[in-house]
């Protein structure tokens, strides 16, 4: 049977991807951010998962703002990097697991999460930057990927509680899959950031630290948090953190924090990473 063994929460700042692609990771601005990613890469290389379910959002790049699904799943066998205005990132094609995707789609819809089925999907920095953070620059990504999208870009977004429940339903679906797969779940986005308007550049270290603390031990506090709380405390784009709650919902109640990294600044953003393993 398939099994979820661990979760990773990580920011997906586009400039982090550009630093990797342009060979700038040892420059003074980026050095300590990337030094902190080293232990996470080592951990993942040791873990050798078969599949990663990556919870992310498209930033109106591959999907037109004319129609944004609340939740969507990529069911193809491959996902190419989207062109976000500077040409597609020079990263390997993301290999899918179509059979697992369809199993998840069916199980989730029967569990009343009405995901949009994406037969074709190009993936933007929301998905490719977490892969670069976790894996560096391999010739091929070392595992298959099932992309699950959450709308955090257009009003009204789903609640954190709904996202956590989606994670629970993902876990149930994975555990009912007959193939012996070891699965990790990525929750991406955040941490505190606002990239436009009067409060552009907002960083809230205390809020981010409390979020990381409670993700492990007290996720129900986070699940109860309103969108306005995210906006006020973590900036307009801080709402991306609801995607980490999908990841947390897919894990056991009892998890162990394996590693954490927090760094300011990365572009206009606080970059965070956490690794959680099921006990
Ligand atoms: C930026 C964009 C993002 O999507 C994000 O999550 C963080 C930062 C940016 O443009 O800097
Ligand atoms: Fe984002």
Coordinates of C-alpha atoms and ligand atoms in Angstrom, one line a residue:
X1 CA 0.0 0.0 0.0
X2 CA 1.1 3.6 -0.5
X3 CA 2.0 5.6 2.5
X4 CA 2.6 9.3 3.3
X5 CA 5.9 9.4 5.3
X6 CA 6.7 13.1 5.6
X7 CA 5.8 16.6 4.8
X8 CA 7.8 19.7 3.7
X9 CA 6.6 23.2 4.0
X10 CA 8.6 25.7 1.9
X11 CA 8.4 29.1 0.4
X12 CA 8.4 29.3 -3.4
X13 CA 9.8 32.8 -4.1
X14 CA 10.6 33.2 -7.8
X15 CA 13.9 35.0 -7.1
X16 CA 15.2 31.8 -5.3
X17 CA 14.6 29.9 -8.5
X18 CA 16.4 32.6 -10.5
X19 CA 19.4 32.5 -8.1
X20 CA 19.7 28.7 -8.7
X21 CA 19.3 29.1 -12.5
X22 CA 21.8 31.9 -12.7
X23 CA 24.4 30.3 -10.4
X24 CA 24.2 33.0 -7.8
X25 CA 23.6 30.8 -4.7
X26 CA 27.0 31.6 -3.3
X27 CA 26.7 35.3 -3.7
X28 CA 26.6 37.2 -0.3
X29 CA 22.8 38.0 -0.7
X30 CA 21.9 34.3 -1.1
X31 CA 24.6 32.4 0.7
X32 CA 23.0 31.9 4.1
X33 CA 19.6 31.2 2.6
X34 CA 21.0 28.3 0.5
X35 CA 23.3 27.1 3.3
X36 CA 20.1 26.4 5.3
X37 CA 18.6 24.4 2.5
X38 CA 21.6 21.9 2.6
X39 CA 20.3 19.7 5.4
X40 CA 16.9 19.5 3.9
X41 CA 18.4 18.3 0.6
X42 CA 20.4 15.7 2.4
X43 CA 17.4 14.5 4.3
X44 CA 15.3 14.2 1.1
X45 CA 18.2 12.4 -0.7
X46 CA 18.3 9.9 2.1
X47 CA 14.5 9.5 2.2
X48 CA 14.2 8.7 -1.5
X49 CA 10.5 9.1 -1.9
X50 CA 8.8 7.6 -5.0
X51 CA 6.3 10.4 -5.4
X52 CA 5.8 14.0 -4.1
X53 CA 2.3 15.4 -3.9
X54 CA 3.0 19.1 -4.3
X55 CA 0.3 21.5 -3.0
X56 CA 0.9 24.8 -4.8
X57 CA -0.7 27.7 -6.5
X58 CA -0.5 29.0 -10.0
X59 CA 0.1 32.8 -10.0
X60 CA -2.3 33.6 -13.0
X61 CA 0.5 32.2 -15.3
X62 CA -0.6 28.9 -16.6
X63 CA -4.2 29.6 -15.6
X64 CA -6.0 32.7 -16.8
X65 CA -7.6 34.8 -14.1
X66 CA -10.8 34.5 -16.2
X67 CA -11.3 31.1 -14.5
X68 CA -9.5 29.9 -11.5
X69 CA -10.5 26.7 -9.8
X70 CA -10.6 26.5 -6.0
X71 CA -8.8 23.1 -6.1
X72 CA -7.3 21.4 -9.1
X73 CA -5.2 18.3 -9.8
X74 CA -2.8 17.6 -12.7
X75 CA -3.4 14.2 -14.1
X76 CA -0.8 14.1 -16.9
X77 CA 2.4 12.2 -17.1
X78 CA 4.5 15.3 -17.5
X79 CA 4.3 19.0 -16.6
X80 CA 6.6 21.5 -18.3
X81 CA 7.8 24.8 -16.8
X82 CA 5.6 27.7 -17.7
X83 CA 7.0 30.9 -19.2
X84 CA 6.5 33.6 -16.6
X85 CA 7.8 36.4 -18.8
X86 CA 11.5 35.6 -19.0
X87 CA 11.2 32.2 -20.7
X88 CA 10.6 28.9 -19.0
X89 CA 13.0 28.0 -16.1
X90 CA 15.8 25.7 -17.4
X91 CA 14.7 22.8 -15.1
X92 CA 13.9 19.2 -16.0
X93 CA 10.4 18.3 -17.1
X94 CA 8.3 17.3 -14.1
X95 CA 7.3 13.7 -14.4
X96 CA 3.8 12.9 -13.3
X97 CA 2.2 9.7 -12.0
X98 CA -1.0 9.7 -14.0
X99 CA -2.4 6.6 -12.4
X100 CA -2.0 7.9 -8.9
X101 CA -3.4 11.3 -9.9
X102 CA -6.5 9.7 -11.3
X103 CA -6.9 7.6 -8.2
X104 CA -6.6 10.8 -6.0
X105 CA -9.0 12.6 -8.3
X106 CA -11.6 9.9 -8.0
X107 CA -11.2 9.4 -4.2
X108 CA -11.3 13.2 -3.5
X109 CA -14.3 13.8 -5.6
X110 CA -16.2 10.9 -4.0
X111 CA -15.1 12.5 -0.6
X112 CA -16.8 15.7 -1.8
X113 CA -13.7 17.7 -2.7
X114 CA -14.7 18.7 -6.3
X115 CA -11.3 19.1 -7.8
X116 CA -10.9 20.4 -11.4
X117 CA -9.2 17.9 -13.6
X118 CA -6.2 19.4 -15.4
X119 CA -5.4 17.1 -18.4
X120 CA -2.7 19.6 -19.4
X121 CA -0.9 21.8 -16.9
X122 CA 2.2 24.0 -17.1
X123 CA 3.8 24.6 -13.8
X124 CA 5.0 28.0 -12.6
X125 CA 7.5 29.0 -9.8
X126 CA 4.9 27.8 -7.2
X127 CA 5.9 24.2 -8.0
X128 CA 9.3 24.4 -9.7
X129 CA 11.0 26.6 -7.0
X130 CA 10.2 24.1 -4.2
X131 CA 11.7 21.3 -6.3
X132 CA 14.9 23.4 -6.8
X133 CA 15.0 24.2 -3.1
X134 CA 14.6 20.5 -2.1
X135 CA 16.7 18.9 -4.9
X136 CA 19.1 21.4 -6.3
X137 CA 19.9 21.0 -10.0
X138 CA 19.7 17.3 -11.0
X139 CA 19.5 16.2 -14.6
X140 CA 16.1 14.7 -13.7
X141 CA 13.9 15.3 -10.7
X142 CA 14.4 12.3 -8.4
X143 CA 10.7 11.4 -7.9
X144 CA 7.4 11.7 -9.7
X145 CA 5.0 14.6 -8.9
X146 CA 1.3 14.9 -8.5
X147 CA 0.5 18.7 -8.6
X148 CA -2.5 19.9 -6.6
X149 CA -3.5 23.5 -7.0
X150 CA -5.2 25.7 -4.5
X151 CA -6.7 29.1 -5.3
X152 CA -4.9 31.7 -3.1
X153 CA -4.9 34.4 -5.8
X154 CA -8.5 35.4 -6.3
X155 CA -11.3 36.1 -3.8
X156 CA -12.8 34.0 -2.3
X157 CA -10.1 31.6 -1.3
X158 CA -10.9 28.3 0.6
X159 CA -10.5 28.4 4.4
X160 CA -7.6 26.9 6.2
X161 CA -10.0 24.4 7.8
X162 CA -11.1 23.2 4.3
X163 CA -7.4 22.9 3.3
X164 CA -6.6 20.8 6.3
X165 CA -9.6 18.6 5.5
X166 CA -8.4 18.2 2.0
X167 CA -5.1 17.0 3.4
X168 CA -7.0 14.4 5.5
X169 CA -8.8 13.2 2.3
X170 CA -5.5 13.0 0.4
X171 CA -4.1 10.8 3.2
X172 CA -7.1 8.5 3.0
X173 CA -6.8 8.3 -0.8
X174 CA -3.0 7.5 -0.6
X175 CA -3.5 4.8 2.0
X176 CA -6.1 3.1 -0.2
X177 CA -3.7 3.0 -3.2
X178 CA -2.5 -0.6 -3.8
X179 CA 1.0 0.2 -5.1
X180 CA 3.8 0.3 -2.5
X181 CA 4.7 4.0 -2.9
X182 CA 6.5 6.2 -0.3
X183 CA 4.9 9.6 -0.6
X184 CA 6.0 13.0 0.6
X185 CA 3.7 16.0 0.6
X186 CA 4.9 19.5 -0.1
X187 CA 3.0 22.6 1.2
X188 CA 4.3 25.6 -0.6
X189 CA 4.1 29.4 -0.5
X190 CA 4.7 32.1 2.1
X191 CA 5.9 32.9 4.6
X192 CA 4.8 36.4 5.6
X193 CA 4.9 38.6 2.5
X194 CA 3.2 41.4 0.6
X195 CA 4.5 42.2 -2.8
X196 CA 2.4 45.2 -3.7
X197 CA 0.7 48.3 -2.2
X198 CA 1.3 50.4 0.9
X199 CA 2.6 47.5 3.0
X200 CA 4.9 46.0 0.3
X201 CA 7.8 44.3 2.0
X202 CA 5.9 43.4 5.2
X203 CA 7.7 40.7 7.2
X204 CA 6.4 39.4 10.5
X205 CA 9.0 37.1 12.1
X206 CA 7.1 36.6 15.3
X207 CA 4.0 35.5 13.4
X208 CA 6.1 33.2 11.1
X209 CA 7.8 31.6 14.1
X210 CA 4.5 30.9 15.8
X211 CA 3.1 29.4 12.6
X212 CA 6.1 27.0 12.4
X213 CA 5.8 26.1 16.1
X214 CA 2.1 25.4 15.9
X215 CA 2.3 23.6 12.6
X216 CA 3.9 20.7 14.4
X217 CA 2.2 20.7 17.8
X218 CA -1.0 22.8 17.6
X219 CA -2.3 22.9 14.0
X220 CA -5.9 23.4 15.1
X221 CA -5.0 27.0 16.1
X222 CA -3.8 27.6 12.5
X223 CA -6.9 25.8 11.1
X224 CA -9.2 28.2 12.9
X225 CA -7.4 31.3 11.6
X226 CA -9.4 33.6 9.3
X227 CA -8.3 35.1 6.1
X228 CA -8.3 38.5 7.7
X229 CA -5.8 37.3 10.3
X230 CA -3.5 36.2 7.6
X231 CA -3.9 39.5 5.7
X232 CA -3.3 41.6 8.8
X233 CA -0.4 39.6 10.3
X234 CA 1.3 38.1 7.3
X235 CA 0.5 40.5 4.5
X236 CA -1.8 40.0 1.5
X237 CA 0.2 37.1 0.1
X238 CA 0.6 35.5 3.5
X239 CA -2.7 33.7 2.6
X240 CA -0.5 31.3 0.7
X241 CA 0.2 29.6 4.0
X242 CA -3.1 27.8 3.9
X243 CA -1.4 25.5 1.5
X244 CA 0.9 24.3 4.3
X245 CA -2.3 23.2 6.1
X246 CA -3.1 20.8 3.3
X247 CA 0.3 19.2 3.9
X248 CA -0.2 19.1 7.7
X249 CA -3.7 17.6 7.2
X250 CA -2.1 14.8 5.2
X251 CA 0.2 13.8 8.1
X252 CA -0.6 12.1 11.3
X253 CA -1.8 14.0 14.4
X254 CA 1.5 13.2 16.0
X255 CA 4.5 14.4 13.9
X256 CA 8.1 15.2 14.7
X257 CA 9.8 18.3 13.5
X258 CA 13.0 17.2 11.8
X259 CA 14.4 20.5 10.5
X260 CA 13.5 24.1 10.2
X261 CA 15.1 27.1 8.3
X262 CA 14.0 30.7 8.3
X263 CA 15.6 33.5 6.5
X264 CA 14.9 37.1 5.7
X265 CA 15.1 38.5 3.1
X266 CA 14.5 36.6 0.0
X267 CA 13.2 39.1 -2.5
X268 CA 10.5 40.9 -0.5
X269 CA 9.7 37.8 1.5
X270 CA 10.4 35.8 4.6
X271 CA 11.6 32.4 3.3
X272 CA 10.8 29.4 5.6
X273 CA 11.2 25.7 5.4
X274 CA 10.1 22.9 7.7
X275 CA 10.3 19.2 7.6
X276 CA 7.8 17.0 9.5
X277 CA 7.9 13.2 9.8
X278 CA 5.0 11.0 10.8
X279 CA 5.7 9.3 14.2
Ligands
LIG1 C1 7.2 36.6 -4.8 C2 6.2 35.9 -5.5 C3 5.6 34.8 -4.9 O1 4.7 34.0 -5.6 C4 5.8 34.5 -3.6 O2 5.1 33.4 -3.1 C5 6.8 35.2 -2.9 C6 7.5 36.2 -3.5 C7 7.9 37.7 -5.4 O3 7.5 38.1 -6.6 O4 8.8 38.2 -4.9
LIG2 FE1 3.5 32.8 -4.4

